Structure formats: C-alpha cells, structure tokens
Coordinates of C-alpha atoms and ligand atoms in Angstrom, one line a residue:
X17 CA 37.3 130.8 23.7
X18 CA 38.1 127.3 24.9
X19 CA 41.3 125.8 23.5
X20 CA 41.4 122.1 22.6
X21 CA 44.8 120.7 22.1
X22 CA 43.8 117.2 21.0
X23 CA 41.0 115.2 19.5
X24 CA 40.5 113.7 23.0
X25 CA 40.0 117.1 24.5
X26 CA 37.4 118.0 21.8
X27 CA 35.6 114.7 22.6
X28 CA 35.7 115.5 26.3
X29 CA 34.3 119.0 25.7
X30 CA 31.4 117.5 23.7
X31 CA 30.8 114.9 26.3
X32 CA 30.6 117.5 29.1
X33 CA 28.1 119.5 27.1
X34 CA 26.1 116.3 26.3
X35 CA 25.8 115.6 30.0
X36 CA 24.1 118.9 30.6
X37 CA 21.4 118.6 27.9
X38 CA 17.8 118.2 28.9
X39 CA 16.2 117.6 25.5
X40 CA 15.0 120.0 22.8
X41 CA 18.3 121.8 22.5
X42 CA 19.5 122.8 19.0
X43 CA 23.2 123.2 18.7
X44 CA 24.5 124.8 15.5
X45 CA 28.2 124.1 14.8
X46 CA 30.0 126.5 12.6
X47 CA 33.6 126.5 11.4
X48 CA 35.9 125.6 8.6
X49 CA 36.6 122.0 7.3
X50 CA 38.4 119.8 9.8
X51 CA 38.0 122.1 12.8
X52 CA 36.5 119.3 14.9
X53 CA 32.7 119.6 14.6
X54 CA 32.1 115.9 14.0
X55 CA 34.4 115.0 16.8
X56 CA 32.5 117.3 19.1
X57 CA 29.3 115.5 18.1
X58 CA 31.0 112.2 18.9
X59 CA 31.6 113.5 22.4
X60 CA 28.0 114.8 22.7
X61 CA 26.7 111.4 21.9
X62 CA 29.0 109.9 24.5
X63 CA 27.7 112.4 27.0
X64 CA 24.1 111.4 26.2
X65 CA 25.0 107.8 26.8
X66 CA 24.7 106.8 23.1
X67 CA 26.9 103.7 22.5
X68 CA 26.7 103.8 18.6
X69 CA 29.7 105.1 16.8
X70 CA 29.0 108.5 15.3
X71 CA 30.1 109.3 11.8
X72 CA 29.6 112.4 9.7
X73 CA 26.2 112.6 8.0
X74 CA 27.8 114.4 5.1
X75 CA 26.3 112.1 2.4
X76 CA 23.1 111.0 4.2
X77 CA 22.4 114.5 5.5
X78 CA 20.9 113.2 8.8
X79 CA 21.8 110.5 11.3
X80 CA 19.5 109.7 14.2
X81 CA 20.9 108.0 17.3
X82 CA 18.6 106.3 19.8
X83 CA 19.3 104.3 22.9
X84 CA 20.9 107.1 24.9
X85 CA 19.4 109.3 27.7
X86 CA 18.0 111.5 24.9
X87 CA 17.7 111.0 21.1
X88 CA 20.3 112.8 19.1
X89 CA 19.7 114.1 15.6
X90 CA 22.9 114.9 13.7
X91 CA 22.7 117.0 10.6
X92 CA 25.3 118.3 8.2
X93 CA 24.3 121.2 6.0
X94 CA 27.6 121.1 4.0
X95 CA 26.2 119.3 0.9
X96 CA 22.7 120.9 1.0
X97 CA 22.2 123.3 -1.8
X98 CA 19.1 125.2 -0.6
X99 CA 16.7 125.9 2.3
X100 CA 14.1 123.9 0.4
X101 CA 16.3 120.8 0.4
X102 CA 16.8 121.2 4.2
X103 CA 13.1 121.4 4.7
X104 CA 12.5 118.5 2.4
X105 CA 14.5 116.2 4.7
X106 CA 12.1 117.2 7.5
X107 CA 14.3 119.6 9.4
X108 CA 11.3 121.4 11.1
X109 CA 9.9 118.1 12.4
X110 CA 13.3 117.1 13.9
X111 CA 13.7 120.5 15.5
X112 CA 10.2 120.4 17.1
X113 CA 10.7 117.3 19.3
X114 CA 12.4 116.5 22.6
X115 CA 15.6 115.2 20.9
X116 CA 18.9 117.0 20.9
X117 CA 19.8 118.3 17.4
X118 CA 23.4 119.1 16.4
X119 CA 23.9 120.7 13.0
X120 CA 27.3 120.9 11.3
X121 CA 27.6 123.9 9.0
X122 CA 24.5 125.3 10.6
X123 CA 25.5 128.8 9.5
X124 CA 24.8 127.9 5.9
X125 CA 21.0 128.2 6.4
X126 CA 20.8 130.0 9.7
X127 CA 17.4 131.4 8.7
X128 CA 16.0 127.9 9.2
X129 CA 17.1 127.7 12.8
X130 CA 15.1 129.2 15.7
X131 CA 16.4 132.1 17.9
X132 CA 16.9 129.6 20.7
X133 CA 19.7 127.8 18.8
X134 CA 23.0 127.6 20.6
X135 CA 25.9 128.5 18.4
X136 CA 29.3 126.8 18.8
X137 CA 32.0 128.1 16.6
X138 CA 35.1 126.1 15.8
X139 CA 38.4 127.7 14.8
X140 CA 41.6 126.2 13.4
X141 CA 44.6 127.4 15.5
X142 CA 47.9 125.8 15.0
X143 CA 48.5 122.1 14.1
X144 CA 46.5 119.9 16.5
X145 CA 44.9 122.9 18.2
X146 CA 41.3 124.2 17.9
X147 CA 39.5 127.1 19.4
X148 CA 35.9 126.4 20.4
X149 CA 33.6 129.4 21.2
X150 CA 30.4 128.7 23.1
Ligands
LIG4 N1 42.1 119.6 18.9 C1 41.5 118.9 17.9 N2 40.2 118.7 18.0 C2 39.5 118.0 17.0 N3 40.1 117.5 15.9 C3 41.4 117.8 15.8 C4 42.2 118.4 16.8 N4 43.5 118.5 16.4 C5 43.5 117.9 15.2 N5 42.3 117.4 14.8 C6 42.0 116.7 13.5 O1 41.1 117.6 12.8 C7 40.2 116.8 12.2 C8 38.8 117.1 12.6 O2 37.9 116.4 11.9 P1 36.3 116.5 12.1 O3 35.7 115.6 11.1 O4 35.9 116.4 13.5 O5 36.1 118.1 11.6 P2 34.8 118.7 11.0 O6 34.8 120.1 11.5 O7 33.6 117.9 11.3 O8 35.1 118.8 9.4 P3 34.0 118.9 8.2 O9 33.7 120.4 8.1 O10 34.7 118.3 7.1 O11 32.7 118.2 8.6 C9 40.5 115.3 12.4 O12 41.3 114.9 11.4 C10 41.3 115.4 13.7 O13 42.3 114.3 13.8
LIG5 MG1 32.2 117.1 10.1

C-alpha cells in the first residue's frame, strides 16, 4: 500500500499513473467518503495533459474531459441506484472506446466492469493520511 500524507501527494500519484496510460484503461476507485478518489482523478487528468479543472461528477454522474493526450471519462457511481441506471447513461459505450475511464465507487456495480478493470482502493488512515492500494 502506498501512503499519501497530503492532498498534493495524492495528486502526484494520480499524475504519475496518468502519464503511463495508453488509452482504453478502466480504473475503478473504491474506498470510503473523503478518502481522496476525486483528488486522485484530478491528478490523473493532469498526467494526461488535461487543463480543465476536474470536479466530482456526483450529481451529473459523468464528466468527459477532452483536450489532453487522451480523453478522460470520469464516472461516480455513488448516487446511482441500479445497474440499469448505469447502463442508461451509456456506460458500455464509454468503456468501449480509447478513452481512459475512471469510476469512483466502482465497487458498487462491479458486475458492469470488465475483468481488465484496474482496481485502486483508498483507505482512510490518520488525519491527513490516506492509503492507496494499486
Ligand atoms: N492524503 C490525502 N489525500 C487526499 N485527500 C486528503 C488527504 N488528506 C486529507 N485529504 C482530504 O480528504 C478529502 C478527500 O476528498 P475527495 O473528494 O478527493 O474524496 P473522495 O474519495 O472523492 O470522496 P467521495 O467518496 O465523497 O467522492 C479532501 O477534503 C482532502 O482535503
Ligand atoms: Mg469523490
């Protein structure tokens, strides 16, 4: 498990991962509220060369970022109530392409995610510290 001792470290970890991506990767982010999933995705976007500011898609369910080295789709399953709802917003189509897809609360509907999905698990340690398992 990698320890992140600050928001900046979580951003940097995301950025490093973002720099390695080649397109088509699906990253499922699992972990309790406030463990740093959104901040990690902000870093991912930075690593992909995306200049837009990244915010949680909690209410809109999906954000698409273009203009970087690869497109980034950012989902958050937190407010989704069923697999049917996830499919209705076009999840399968997003997963099919060459974009990178990051899914917060991906463990909520893990049946919808392919076997190739990379799981990243976030843990709350002490104040200001998070554990990130790749
Ligand atoms: N090491 C750390 N890494 C990331 N965030 C941290 C860290 N230490 C403290 N924090 C704080 O934890 C919170 C993480 O928020 P963030 O929105 O990234 O979490 P989240 O996992 O996406 O939550 P949610 O499940 O609500 O979507 C922020 O308020 C941030 O300031
Ligand atoms: Mg979040």
